[in-house]
Each structure stands twice: as structure tokens, then as C-alpha cells.
């Protein structure tokens, strides 16, 4: 393809859109040299053209008609950073059918409708690139597709939600409780007024669905992820975990066993050993830890959100889309999901667990608890009595690896037991 | 290009070559699905075909005639993992002129002759891929070329030599001196019998030259790197650094300032703040920290050497070479060095420094030292008296940012001063 400029339609001029505009403007010369052709933003779809912006955008680029971008024959690439689900999906499908390459940061969309988008891109020989949909600026989508293409990936563990990592870091370092840490995060702009999607783990679940699809070459969608948020993690759990040599992180995990037929996928607060690379990832940072048969272990660390980091990922994708246009090889590395694997029922997965319970404070009670656990095949690695509260005693148990279904059955049985007052939600323990 | 198999000639069957053979064999099915065409190793050049190997290779693949591989019209891709300089260069240039794509793990070659290799690849529209030449399995070459292509990179700092990181980690954690830690590393196979290339920093210097070329889009070669090894780092320095909140690491650094006209490039033992992501990179692990105008900071962490990690990088490059063959777009993303930048004379670079000196133990001496430093424009951030040794006192100084030439002049002047007994080699301090 010989053309002297590549024309981009930008859908959305919020935080990320502003970043994309800034980066494509200020680094235009280098981007042109790297991509081989200059890149020009020709149209920008916004909700409110009159809105004050932190970047100086020529008014005549703005339109409120997003549909007009995907139907504009002069545009080569659509960059979608406006978010949204059904209508956005429809627009992007139309853009692909119209022969445009699409770059998107929309994790909700990819985690639910990635497959139809990629199949449509393939059918129309266009690119659909989504590096920005997972972990902001951190390169992970392309490394999984390319750099690690010689590996069988067995495991991905990620801290891929900055809000919850900020909250847990504050709880760990400053001894805050969840509500106070959340409030601080909201005041600093790290958490939304409605924090549900972050603190309940849904945001991380969408991202791990995308990563698992790439790593295991089989589509995984958001509703298949077993999700537990951090709202029930207490400062007490964090303190006890610390005494045991662990740090509590909200981990998004995707694993497959030797046979590579079934995928375990979950988001859950997890005890991570203090010397694990993920344990050192603090504040609003993200990191993705990958285990493969050749590479061993690798970790990718950086800013998982924000105007410019996310724009960095979008701009990298734009450069690739331009190179592919230039070389006439669009749609060459789209859907790596050539396998059909099942999702392992979460009760059939195995893990070590951390349990905290209040029990009656009298001789023989620890033995009774151990007996119940033993009846369900739960083997105890360590059991500690932490403190007494009136005539109750608090105990903490760390188990050996056990089937999650057995563990949950044992917990249910314990909750009914006469010597047990409460059993808090068990937490996973990684090693 | 329509062909039913891609034929690979493997040059070298040592540690990395064995890993490459294993990975391409055992992951053959997935690699074929990811690359689009099956990959087959057709010939392997070795020095001694009779040698016992840890992998079962059909004897009829082996040849001692490496030249025959690069001239074999049936081979599509040459994978070079045998090392060597002049003859290897000649062979790879001939392979490229014969229209073969080349994948190499040879950092010595790329750091000195990368430019002629890439220009030859471009002239003959072949690929020359070298992800494995830097930091083993850690994806960094491709992320710099692609994922971060929207950024202006201002800084790369890497722990990219596992041997020295192992030695420094042992010195830090177990209080060993350099000689003892080196001896342990040799016994465990982390250091060679002749450790010069590692402990003097040459290995890291080759890798940072390659990374700087990619990050700053201007060729940098090994002899341009200012290199200081770790042989003069003492357990005492490590202890004092620890008391000041730092860990000593052998950092390979490449930086450019706002104007992006000159590059600072060096390998040197450096005090890294304990809360910096690089400080947590221990043992034989490698990590590369990148700062860009959009991404902010990102870090890539993993195993920087070894049979399988390095093979992981080679296999990823083989997949890319096959995809490019398949799509008829070889040689599309070769030499990003479209700029001509200069190397900043090391004395003109600026840094904070750590100084340790033995001085006469009497009143007024600290003032005399401070006065000399001040005469050269060296401003003191902190000065501590550490201990007395007979009638000498040991002092430690951390400076504010200062031109390195001034600092070295001040040190030379101090070494002549009547109240000064010795001044140890200054160390850089990062923040």
C-alpha cells in the first residue's frame, strides 16, 4: 500500500483519549519514522464538543456522531477509547466490516465479545489490537502472542487492578481498615465514587479472561471467571498473614495443568510469600507474572492505568496497525484461540488455604477443629491460637494443598459445629 | 509464500542450542499452529559430532561444516547459537546474502556488528532477529521496537548480568567478601572459570549497547560504553550503603536528556534505593527498567540466561521469522536506527555519588574535606564518620548531583591532600 499519511478516527476524548491525542501529536515525528508513514488524527467523536479540555484540540476535528467515523471511507484506523458495550460493539464491528483496522482499550468489550470482533477482523483482513485493554501501558498482550510463542504457558498471576492494590498496600503499610483505605483511595482519585467494579474484582476478572485466552489459546470470557473481591479482607488478616511471612494481594490467576485440557481461572485475595516478585508490587502499580516451560518465570511491571500509560499501549498498537497497512499484511496475527479447553469447576481446583475462626476457648477445641478438617481431607500445615476475646479464642490455620470443594465443605461443617463461633471466608495461599 | 514446512539450520548445540532443539521439538504442534507452518530442524552444525549430549538428536542431522548450512538452498532460517566473532559474522552475512532469515543469541556480534548485519538483512529482505542476545528469555527487544514505539524513551537501567547479581546478592545477604562470593558462584556454575567478562562488566556493556540502540534509535557499539566492574566493591561499601537505605547493584544504564542529541551509556556498580523496583531483583535474575514519556516506568523481570530461558527467546524469534516468511514480509522491522546521536563524554554526565575515604582522625579534617569538595562544585548531601582505625577515621560522603568530571577532579585532589590517607573508587547513586 502506498499512501502518504494514515488517517485515524479517535472515538473518545476522555482521560485515555486525551493521552492518545497528546502522545500522537508530540511524538509524531518519531512515530512516523518508526511506522514508515505519518499518522494523522482526522476526526474525534466526543459527547460534548463544548467541554473544556486539558489539551488544545482543533474544534473542527470534533463531532458528536461516532457512527460517522466508522463509515468514513477516508479513515484507515479507528481508535476506540470511549468505552461502552453494545453500541460500541456494533460500531467496531461496522468499522471492521468497512475495512478499517481497530485499536481499542475497551477491556469489557474484549473480555465478552473479543471472539466475534477478532473473527470479523479476520474475515475482513483488518487488525484488531487491544494491548491497552490489559494493564495499561505494560506490554503483555504482544509478548504473549509473540515473544513467548515458543512456550507452553502453565500459569499467569497478575496484580492487574491498581485501585485494590493501592487499598491493600495502605492496609498493609499503614494498618488501615478497608473502609478507611477505600476512602483515601477515593479522595486521591485512585478509586471511583462507585468502587464496585474494582473492589469486587470484576475489573481484574475481565483482564485475566483476556490474558488467559492469549496464554492458553482458548477463548475465556468474563462470566467464566470465579471472582472474589477484597471487601471481606480485614486488617487482622493482613497482620496475621504478615506474621506468617505473607502479603495479601488481589491476584488474578489463570492456570492449566500438564494435560492442558482445563483452565482454572479466578480473581481472589491471596496470601503471597513475601519473597515472591509479586509481593513487592505496591501502590497503584500492576504486574503480571508468567510461568512457561521454556522461559521459567517472567514478570512485567508498570503503571496499569492512567492517561499516558494507557495511551502508550494505544500508540504502540497504532504503530503496528500502520506497519501492517504499509506492508499489506493486516489481520495476520489475530485470534490465537485454536484450542477448545474447558473451565475447571472451581471446587475441583486445588490450593493451600488460610482460615481464621473464632472458637470456644476451652481444652480440646483445637483437636475438634482438626478432626473436622481431617474428615474432609484437609491437612493442616500450621495452626496458631492468636488471641482470646472473652470466652472465645481466635485461631488461624494454614492448610496443605487441598481440593477447594473439600475445603468449603469442611468450612460449612465447622460453621455448624458447637465449638465454633465464626469462620471467616478462607483465603488462597500461593507459594 | 506457500510451503508446507519451514526448514531451520541450527548452528551450535551447546547449552542454548540444546535448549532450542528441545523447545522446538516438544512444543512443535503449538509452534506450528501459532506460526502457521510447521518448523523442522534439518541440519545442526557442531564441533564434535561424537560428543555425548543431554538431548537425543538424530546423528544424521549433525555436521561439522557450519559453512554448508549457510549455503544450503533448502534452509529457510539459520539459528546461530554457537557464539564467536569474525568467522560467525562472515557466516551470518553469507546466510543473509543467500536470502535466509537469521535468528541469533550472539550479543558480542550484535553489539559490535549489528549495523552491518541489519543493513545486509535489509538489502536482501531477510529477517535478523536477536531477542535472545539481551537478558535471555525476558522479552525486551520486541517490546522496545513495538509495544513502546509510541514513547520517547529517556532512560534504561538494567541488571543484565546474572553472575554479578548473584555475587552482589550473596555479599549483601550473607556478608561475604567479593572473592568468597565469586568462588561460590563458580562452584554453583553461575560464574565461569575465567569470570572477567562478567565481573568486569563487559557482558553487561554489550547488552546495554544493544538496548540503547533500540531505545534511542541510534547505533551504539560496545567500545562506546563506559565500563566499571564489581571487583572493587567491598562488603564494607555494601554495609554502609545498606545503612543509608541503598542496595549496591551492577547497573547498565543508558540515558538521554530532553534534547535527545547525546547518549550517556555506562555499566557501573550503583547504589539503588531500597524501594526501587530494581532493588528487589536478587540472585541470578535479570531485570530491565525503562522510563518513557508516555508509559512512565515499566520493568521486565526474569531469567537472563540458561538453556531454556534463552531458548524461549530464540523460539519466539523463530515463530516471527516463520510468520514473516509466510506473509512475504521479511525484513520489515529491522534497523530502527534512523538517528545519529553522539555519546556524551562520561566526565560531562551528572550523578549523585557515594565516596568512602580514610582520613587523619583529628579536629577540622571533615571541614578540610568539605572545602576541597566545595572548590570543585561538589555539594554534600550527607557526611558520616563511620569508624576509627588507629589514628585514621573512615568517612562516607553522599553528594548531590554533580558533573562526574568535577567529582573525579575533587577525588584526585583529595588523594593528594595531607589529611587524606585513601579515597576509594566513588560509586554512582541512583534515585
PDB file of N, CA, C and O in Angstrom, chain B residues 265-318:
ATOM      1  N   UNK B 265      26.018   6.405  28.369  1.00  0.00           N
ATOM      2  CA  UNK B 265      25.912   4.947  28.450  1.00  0.00           C
ATOM      3  C   UNK B 265      27.066   4.379  29.252  1.00  0.00           C
ATOM      4  O   UNK B 265      28.229   4.694  29.010  1.00  0.00           O
ATOM      5  N   UNK B 266      26.720   3.568  30.242  1.00  0.00           N
ATOM      6  CA  UNK B 266      27.744   3.070  31.161  1.00  0.00           C
ATOM      7  C   UNK B 266      27.266   1.796  31.854  1.00  0.00           C
ATOM      8  O   UNK B 266      26.070   1.529  31.938  1.00  0.00           O
ATOM      9  N   UNK B 267      28.226   1.030  32.349  1.00  0.00           N
ATOM     10  CA  UNK B 267      27.966  -0.084  33.265  1.00  0.00           C
ATOM     11  C   UNK B 267      28.772   0.211  34.510  1.00  0.00           C
ATOM     12  O   UNK B 267      29.971   0.512  34.412  1.00  0.00           O
ATOM     13  N   UNK B 268      28.133   0.166  35.696  1.00  0.00           N
ATOM     14  CA  UNK B 268      28.868   0.539  36.905  1.00  0.00           C
ATOM     15  C   UNK B 268      28.116   0.070  38.148  1.00  0.00           C
ATOM     16  O   UNK B 268      26.878   0.047  38.168  1.00  0.00           O
ATOM     17  N   UNK B 269      28.861  -0.269  39.178  1.00  0.00           N
ATOM     18  CA  UNK B 269      28.195  -0.563  40.446  1.00  0.00           C
ATOM     19  C   UNK B 269      27.538   0.704  40.962  1.00  0.00           C
ATOM     20  O   UNK B 269      28.149   1.780  40.915  1.00  0.00           O
ATOM     21  N   UNK B 270      26.304   0.574  41.429  1.00  0.00           N
ATOM     22  CA  UNK B 270      25.487   1.747  41.732  1.00  0.00           C
ATOM     23  C   UNK B 270      24.676   1.517  42.991  1.00  0.00           C
ATOM     24  O   UNK B 270      24.187   0.414  43.220  1.00  0.00           O
ATOM     25  N   UNK B 271      24.537   2.559  43.799  1.00  0.00           N
ATOM     26  CA  UNK B 271      23.647   2.483  44.948  1.00  0.00           C
ATOM     27  C   UNK B 271      22.208   2.741  44.479  1.00  0.00           C
ATOM     28  O   UNK B 271      21.909   3.813  43.951  1.00  0.00           O
ATOM     29  N   UNK B 272      21.343   1.746  44.675  1.00  0.00           N
ATOM     30  CA  UNK B 272      19.943   1.839  44.261  1.00  0.00           C
ATOM     31  C   UNK B 272      19.082   1.918  45.519  1.00  0.00           C
ATOM     32  O   UNK B 272      19.266   1.109  46.431  1.00  0.00           O
ATOM     33  N   UNK B 273      18.153   2.872  45.596  1.00  0.00           N
ATOM     34  CA  UNK B 273      17.319   2.968  46.806  1.00  0.00           C
ATOM     35  C   UNK B 273      16.567   1.667  47.058  1.00  0.00           C
ATOM     36  O   UNK B 273      16.112   1.022  46.110  1.00  0.00           O
ATOM     37  N   UNK B 274      16.431   1.312  48.309  1.00  0.00           N
ATOM     38  CA  UNK B 274      15.858   0.007  48.638  1.00  0.00           C
ATOM     39  C   UNK B 274      14.427  -0.150  48.132  1.00  0.00           C
ATOM     40  O   UNK B 274      13.985  -1.264  47.884  1.00  0.00           O
ATOM     41  N   UNK B 275      13.698   0.943  47.932  1.00  0.00           N
ATOM     42  CA  UNK B 275      12.313   0.807  47.463  1.00  0.00           C
ATOM     43  C   UNK B 275      12.199   0.919  45.940  1.00  0.00           C
ATOM     44  O   UNK B 275      11.093   0.956  45.408  1.00  0.00           O
ATOM     45  N   UNK B 276      13.314   0.964  45.239  1.00  0.00           N
ATOM     46  CA  UNK B 276      13.273   0.969  43.774  1.00  0.00           C
ATOM     47  C   UNK B 276      12.980  -0.456  43.287  1.00  0.00           C
ATOM     48  O   UNK B 276      13.480  -1.413  43.862  1.00  0.00           O
ATOM     49  N   UNK B 277      12.158  -0.602  42.218  1.00  0.00           N
ATOM     50  CA  UNK B 277      11.850  -1.961  41.743  1.00  0.00           C
ATOM     51  C   UNK B 277      13.098  -2.799  41.455  1.00  0.00           C
ATOM     52  O   UNK B 277      13.092  -4.014  41.649  1.00  0.00           O
ATOM     53  N   UNK B 278      14.190  -2.178  41.018  1.00  0.00           N
ATOM     54  CA  UNK B 278      15.399  -2.944  40.708  1.00  0.00           C
ATOM     55  C   UNK B 278      16.064  -3.508  41.965  1.00  0.00           C
ATOM     56  O   UNK B 278      16.798  -4.491  41.889  1.00  0.00           O
ATOM     57  N   UNK B 279      15.807  -2.872  43.113  1.00  0.00           N
ATOM     58  CA  UNK B 279      16.481  -3.317  44.339  1.00  0.00           C
ATOM     59  C   UNK B 279      16.043  -4.720  44.737  1.00  0.00           C
ATOM     60  O   UNK B 279      16.785  -5.448  45.380  1.00  0.00           O
ATOM     61  N   UNK B 280      14.825  -5.119  44.340  1.00  0.00           N
ATOM     62  CA  UNK B 280      14.284  -6.420  44.747  1.00  0.00           C
ATOM     63  C   UNK B 280      14.707  -7.550  43.807  1.00  0.00           C
ATOM     64  O   UNK B 280      14.313  -8.694  44.010  1.00  0.00           O
ATOM     65  N   UNK B 281      15.496  -7.221  42.785  1.00  0.00           N
ATOM     66  CA  UNK B 281      15.887  -8.242  41.805  1.00  0.00           C
ATOM     67  C   UNK B 281      17.136  -8.948  42.322  1.00  0.00           C
ATOM     68  O   UNK B 281      18.230  -8.392  42.275  1.00  0.00           O
ATOM     69  N   UNK B 282      16.959 -10.154  42.838  1.00  0.00           N
ATOM     70  CA  UNK B 282      18.059 -10.819  43.517  1.00  0.00           C
ATOM     71  C   UNK B 282      18.581 -12.036  42.766  1.00  0.00           C
ATOM     72  O   UNK B 282      18.037 -12.453  41.745  1.00  0.00           O
ATOM     73  N   UNK B 283      19.662 -12.593  43.287  1.00  0.00           N
ATOM     74  CA  UNK B 283      20.221 -13.830  42.763  1.00  0.00           C
ATOM     75  C   UNK B 283      20.595 -13.708  41.296  1.00  0.00           C
ATOM     76  O   UNK B 283      21.125 -12.683  40.859  1.00  0.00           O
ATOM     77  N   UNK B 284      20.313 -14.749  40.525  1.00  0.00           N
ATOM     78  CA  UNK B 284      20.722 -14.765  39.117  1.00  0.00           C
ATOM     79  C   UNK B 284      19.675 -14.111  38.216  1.00  0.00           C
ATOM     80  O   UNK B 284      19.787 -14.178  36.994  1.00  0.00           O
ATOM     81  N   UNK B 285      18.666 -13.478  38.805  1.00  0.00           N
ATOM     82  CA  UNK B 285      17.631 -12.846  37.979  1.00  0.00           C
ATOM     83  C   UNK B 285      18.143 -11.578  37.297  1.00  0.00           C
ATOM     84  O   UNK B 285      19.078 -10.938  37.775  1.00  0.00           O
ATOM     85  N   UNK B 286      17.522 -11.252  36.203  1.00  0.00           N
ATOM     86  CA  UNK B 286      17.779 -10.016  35.477  1.00  0.00           C
ATOM     87  C   UNK B 286      16.521  -9.164  35.484  1.00  0.00           C
ATOM     88  O   UNK B 286      15.415  -9.687  35.638  1.00  0.00           O
ATOM     89  N   UNK B 287      16.692  -7.873  35.286  1.00  0.00           N
ATOM     90  CA  UNK B 287      15.525  -7.005  35.110  1.00  0.00           C
ATOM     91  C   UNK B 287      15.948  -5.773  34.345  1.00  0.00           C
ATOM     92  O   UNK B 287      17.086  -5.308  34.473  1.00  0.00           O
ATOM     93  N   UNK B 288      15.032  -5.263  33.560  1.00  0.00           N
ATOM     94  CA  UNK B 288      15.302  -4.061  32.787  1.00  0.00           C
ATOM     95  C   UNK B 288      14.210  -3.052  33.079  1.00  0.00           C
ATOM     96  O   UNK B 288      13.026  -3.344  32.933  1.00  0.00           O
ATOM     97  N   UNK B 289      14.643  -1.902  33.514  1.00  0.00           N
ATOM     98  CA  UNK B 289      13.745  -0.828  33.921  1.00  0.00           C
ATOM     99  C   UNK B 289      13.798   0.233  32.814  1.00  0.00           C
ATOM    100  O   UNK B 289      14.876   0.657  32.414  1.00  0.00           O
ATOM    101  N   UNK B 290      12.627   0.629  32.338  1.00  0.00           N
ATOM    102  CA  UNK B 290      12.546   1.570  31.220  1.00  0.00           C
ATOM    103  C   UNK B 290      11.698   2.759  31.621  1.00  0.00           C
ATOM    104  O   UNK B 290      10.647   2.590  32.249  1.00  0.00           O
ATOM    105  N   UNK B 291      12.165   3.954  31.290  1.00  0.00           N
ATOM    106  CA  UNK B 291      11.364   5.140  31.542  1.00  0.00           C
ATOM    107  C   UNK B 291      11.041   5.799  30.200  1.00  0.00           C
ATOM    108  O   UNK B 291      11.936   6.031  29.374  1.00  0.00           O
ATOM    109  N   UNK B 292       9.768   6.061  29.957  1.00  0.00           N
ATOM    110  CA  UNK B 292       9.355   6.698  28.710  1.00  0.00           C
ATOM    111  C   UNK B 292       8.362   7.805  28.988  1.00  0.00           C
ATOM    112  O   UNK B 292       7.741   7.823  30.051  1.00  0.00           O
ATOM    113  N   UNK B 293       8.199   8.723  28.024  1.00  0.00           N
ATOM    114  CA  UNK B 293       7.353   9.887  28.307  1.00  0.00           C
ATOM    115  C   UNK B 293       5.887   9.515  28.444  1.00  0.00           C
ATOM    116  O   UNK B 293       5.134  10.197  29.135  1.00  0.00           O
ATOM    117  N   UNK B 294       5.458   8.429  27.814  1.00  0.00           N
ATOM    118  CA  UNK B 294       4.060   8.031  27.939  1.00  0.00           C
ATOM    119  C   UNK B 294       3.898   6.935  28.990  1.00  0.00           C
ATOM    120  O   UNK B 294       3.073   7.044  29.891  1.00  0.00           O
ATOM    121  N   UNK B 295       4.704   5.912  28.906  1.00  0.00           N
ATOM    122  CA  UNK B 295       4.491   4.761  29.792  1.00  0.00           C
ATOM    123  C   UNK B 295       4.858   5.070  31.244  1.00  0.00           C
ATOM    124  O   UNK B 295       4.419   4.386  32.166  1.00  0.00           O
ATOM    125  N   UNK B 296       5.643   6.148  31.446  1.00  0.00           N
ATOM    126  CA  UNK B 296       6.137   6.373  32.806  1.00  0.00           C
ATOM    127  C   UNK B 296       7.268   5.390  33.042  1.00  0.00           C
ATOM    128  O   UNK B 296       8.281   5.429  32.365  1.00  0.00           O
ATOM    129  N   UNK B 297       7.090   4.471  33.964  1.00  0.00           N
ATOM    130  CA  UNK B 297       8.125   3.462  34.147  1.00  0.00           C
ATOM    131  C   UNK B 297       7.564   2.057  34.009  1.00  0.00           C
ATOM    132  O   UNK B 297       6.414   1.805  34.347  1.00  0.00           O
ATOM    133  N   UNK B 298       8.373   1.176  33.473  1.00  0.00           N
ATOM    134  CA  UNK B 298       7.981  -0.228  33.339  1.00  0.00           C
ATOM    135  C   UNK B 298       9.215  -1.059  33.626  1.00  0.00           C
ATOM    136  O   UNK B 298      10.344  -0.598  33.461  1.00  0.00           O
ATOM    137  N   UNK B 299       9.000  -2.286  34.088  1.00  0.00           N
ATOM    138  CA  UNK B 299      10.138  -3.157  34.355  1.00  0.00           C
ATOM    139  C   UNK B 299       9.839  -4.558  33.841  1.00  0.00           C
ATOM    140  O   UNK B 299       8.721  -5.054  33.970  1.00  0.00           O
ATOM    141  N   UNK B 300      10.854  -5.175  33.258  1.00  0.00           N
ATOM    142  CA  UNK B 300      10.760  -6.525  32.719  1.00  0.00           C
ATOM    143  C   UNK B 300      11.719  -7.405  33.511  1.00  0.00           C
ATOM    144  O   UNK B 300      12.901  -7.096  33.602  1.00  0.00           O
ATOM    145  N   UNK B 301      11.220  -8.485  34.047  1.00  0.00           N
ATOM    146  CA  UNK B 301      11.938  -9.253  35.062  1.00  0.00           C
ATOM    147  C   UNK B 301      11.917 -10.730  34.692  1.00  0.00           C
ATOM    148  O   UNK B 301      10.893 -11.241  34.274  1.00  0.00           O
ATOM    149  N   UNK B 302      13.047 -11.420  34.837  1.00  0.00           N
ATOM    150  CA  UNK B 302      13.054 -12.859  34.574  1.00  0.00           C
ATOM    151  C   UNK B 302      14.445 -13.435  34.580  1.00  0.00           C
ATOM    152  O   UNK B 302      15.382 -12.820  35.102  1.00  0.00           O
ATOM    153  N   UNK B 303      14.561 -14.623  33.993  1.00  0.00           N
ATOM    154  CA  UNK B 303      15.849 -15.298  33.970  1.00  0.00           C
ATOM    155  C   UNK B 303      16.630 -14.827  32.754  1.00  0.00           C
ATOM    156  O   UNK B 303      16.186 -14.967  31.620  1.00  0.00           O
ATOM    157  N   UNK B 304      17.828 -14.308  33.021  1.00  0.00           N
ATOM    158  CA  UNK B 304      18.591 -13.678  31.954  1.00  0.00           C
ATOM    159  C   UNK B 304      19.533 -14.610  31.229  1.00  0.00           C
ATOM    160  O   UNK B 304      20.254 -14.175  30.339  1.00  0.00           O
ATOM    161  N   UNK B 305      19.539 -15.855  31.596  1.00  0.00           N
ATOM    162  CA  UNK B 305      20.458 -16.780  30.947  1.00  0.00           C
ATOM    163  C   UNK B 305      19.942 -18.189  31.162  1.00  0.00           C
ATOM    164  O   UNK B 305      18.900 -18.402  31.762  1.00  0.00           O
ATOM    165  N   UNK B 306      20.691 -19.166  30.647  1.00  0.00           N
ATOM    166  CA  UNK B 306      20.307 -20.549  30.862  1.00  0.00           C
ATOM    167  C   UNK B 306      19.747 -21.174  29.605  1.00  0.00           C
ATOM    168  O   UNK B 306      19.271 -20.491  28.709  1.00  0.00           O
ATOM    169  N   UNK B 307      19.785 -22.492  29.593  1.00  0.00           N
ATOM    170  CA  UNK B 307      19.395 -23.259  28.413  1.00  0.00           C
ATOM    171  C   UNK B 307      17.987 -22.918  27.923  1.00  0.00           C
ATOM    172  O   UNK B 307      17.795 -22.482  26.785  1.00  0.00           O
ATOM    173  N   UNK B 308      17.012 -23.108  28.795  1.00  0.00           N
ATOM    174  CA  UNK B 308      15.630 -22.966  28.329  1.00  0.00           C
ATOM    175  C   UNK B 308      15.160 -21.511  28.245  1.00  0.00           C
ATOM    176  O   UNK B 308      14.480 -21.152  27.289  1.00  0.00           O
ATOM    177  N   UNK B 309      15.489 -20.647  29.216  1.00  0.00           N
ATOM    178  CA  UNK B 309      15.063 -19.249  29.061  1.00  0.00           C
ATOM    179  C   UNK B 309      15.594 -18.615  27.767  1.00  0.00           C
ATOM    180  O   UNK B 309      14.854 -17.938  27.048  1.00  0.00           O
ATOM    181  N   UNK B 310      16.862 -18.859  27.451  1.00  0.00           N
ATOM    182  CA  UNK B 310      17.391 -18.284  26.220  1.00  0.00           C
ATOM    183  C   UNK B 310      16.723 -18.928  25.010  1.00  0.00           C
ATOM    184  O   UNK B 310      16.409 -18.252  24.016  1.00  0.00           O
ATOM    185  N   UNK B 311      16.471 -20.234  25.110  1.00  0.00           N
ATOM    186  CA  UNK B 311      15.773 -20.915  24.018  1.00  0.00           C
ATOM    187  C   UNK B 311      14.368 -20.353  23.820  1.00  0.00           C
ATOM    188  O   UNK B 311      13.856 -20.315  22.693  1.00  0.00           O
ATOM    189  N   UNK B 312      13.735 -19.913  24.903  1.00  0.00           N
ATOM    190  CA  UNK B 312      12.410 -19.295  24.799  1.00  0.00           C
ATOM    191  C   UNK B 312      12.452 -18.081  23.872  1.00  0.00           C
ATOM    192  O   UNK B 312      11.593 -17.904  23.001  1.00  0.00           O
ATOM    193  N   UNK B 313      13.480 -17.253  24.059  1.00  0.00           N
ATOM    194  CA  UNK B 313      13.609 -16.063  23.212  1.00  0.00           C
ATOM    195  C   UNK B 313      13.911 -16.447  21.768  1.00  0.00           C
ATOM    196  O   UNK B 313      13.351 -15.880  20.819  1.00  0.00           O
ATOM    197  N   UNK B 314      14.783 -17.421  21.583  1.00  0.00           N
ATOM    198  CA  UNK B 314      15.102 -17.880  20.224  1.00  0.00           C
ATOM    199  C   UNK B 314      13.843 -18.420  19.545  1.00  0.00           C
ATOM    200  O   UNK B 314      13.552 -18.093  18.390  1.00  0.00           O
ATOM    201  N   UNK B 315      13.075 -19.229  20.271  1.00  0.00           N
ATOM    202  CA  UNK B 315      11.878 -19.832  19.678  1.00  0.00           C
ATOM    203  C   UNK B 315      10.851 -18.759  19.310  1.00  0.00           C
ATOM    204  O   UNK B 315      10.200 -18.848  18.256  1.00  0.00           O
ATOM    205  N   UNK B 316      10.707 -17.730  20.140  1.00  0.00           N
ATOM    206  CA  UNK B 316       9.807 -16.618  19.803  1.00  0.00           C
ATOM    207  C   UNK B 316      10.246 -15.940  18.509  1.00  0.00           C
ATOM    208  O   UNK B 316       9.420 -15.603  17.656  1.00  0.00           O
ATOM    209  N   UNK B 317      11.556 -15.753  18.351  1.00  0.00           N
ATOM    210  CA  UNK B 317      12.066 -15.166  17.113  1.00  0.00           C
ATOM    211  C   UNK B 317      11.846 -16.082  15.907  1.00  0.00           C
ATOM    212  O   UNK B 317      11.545 -15.619  14.804  1.00  0.00           O
ATOM    213  N   UNK B 318      12.001 -17.384  16.118  1.00  0.00           N
ATOM    214  CA  UNK B 318      11.764 -18.324  15.013  1.00  0.00           C
ATOM    215  C   UNK B 318      10.307 -18.222  14.562  1.00  0.00           C
ATOM    216  O   UNK B 318      10.018 -18.181  13.358  1.00  0.00           O
TER     217      UNK B 318
END
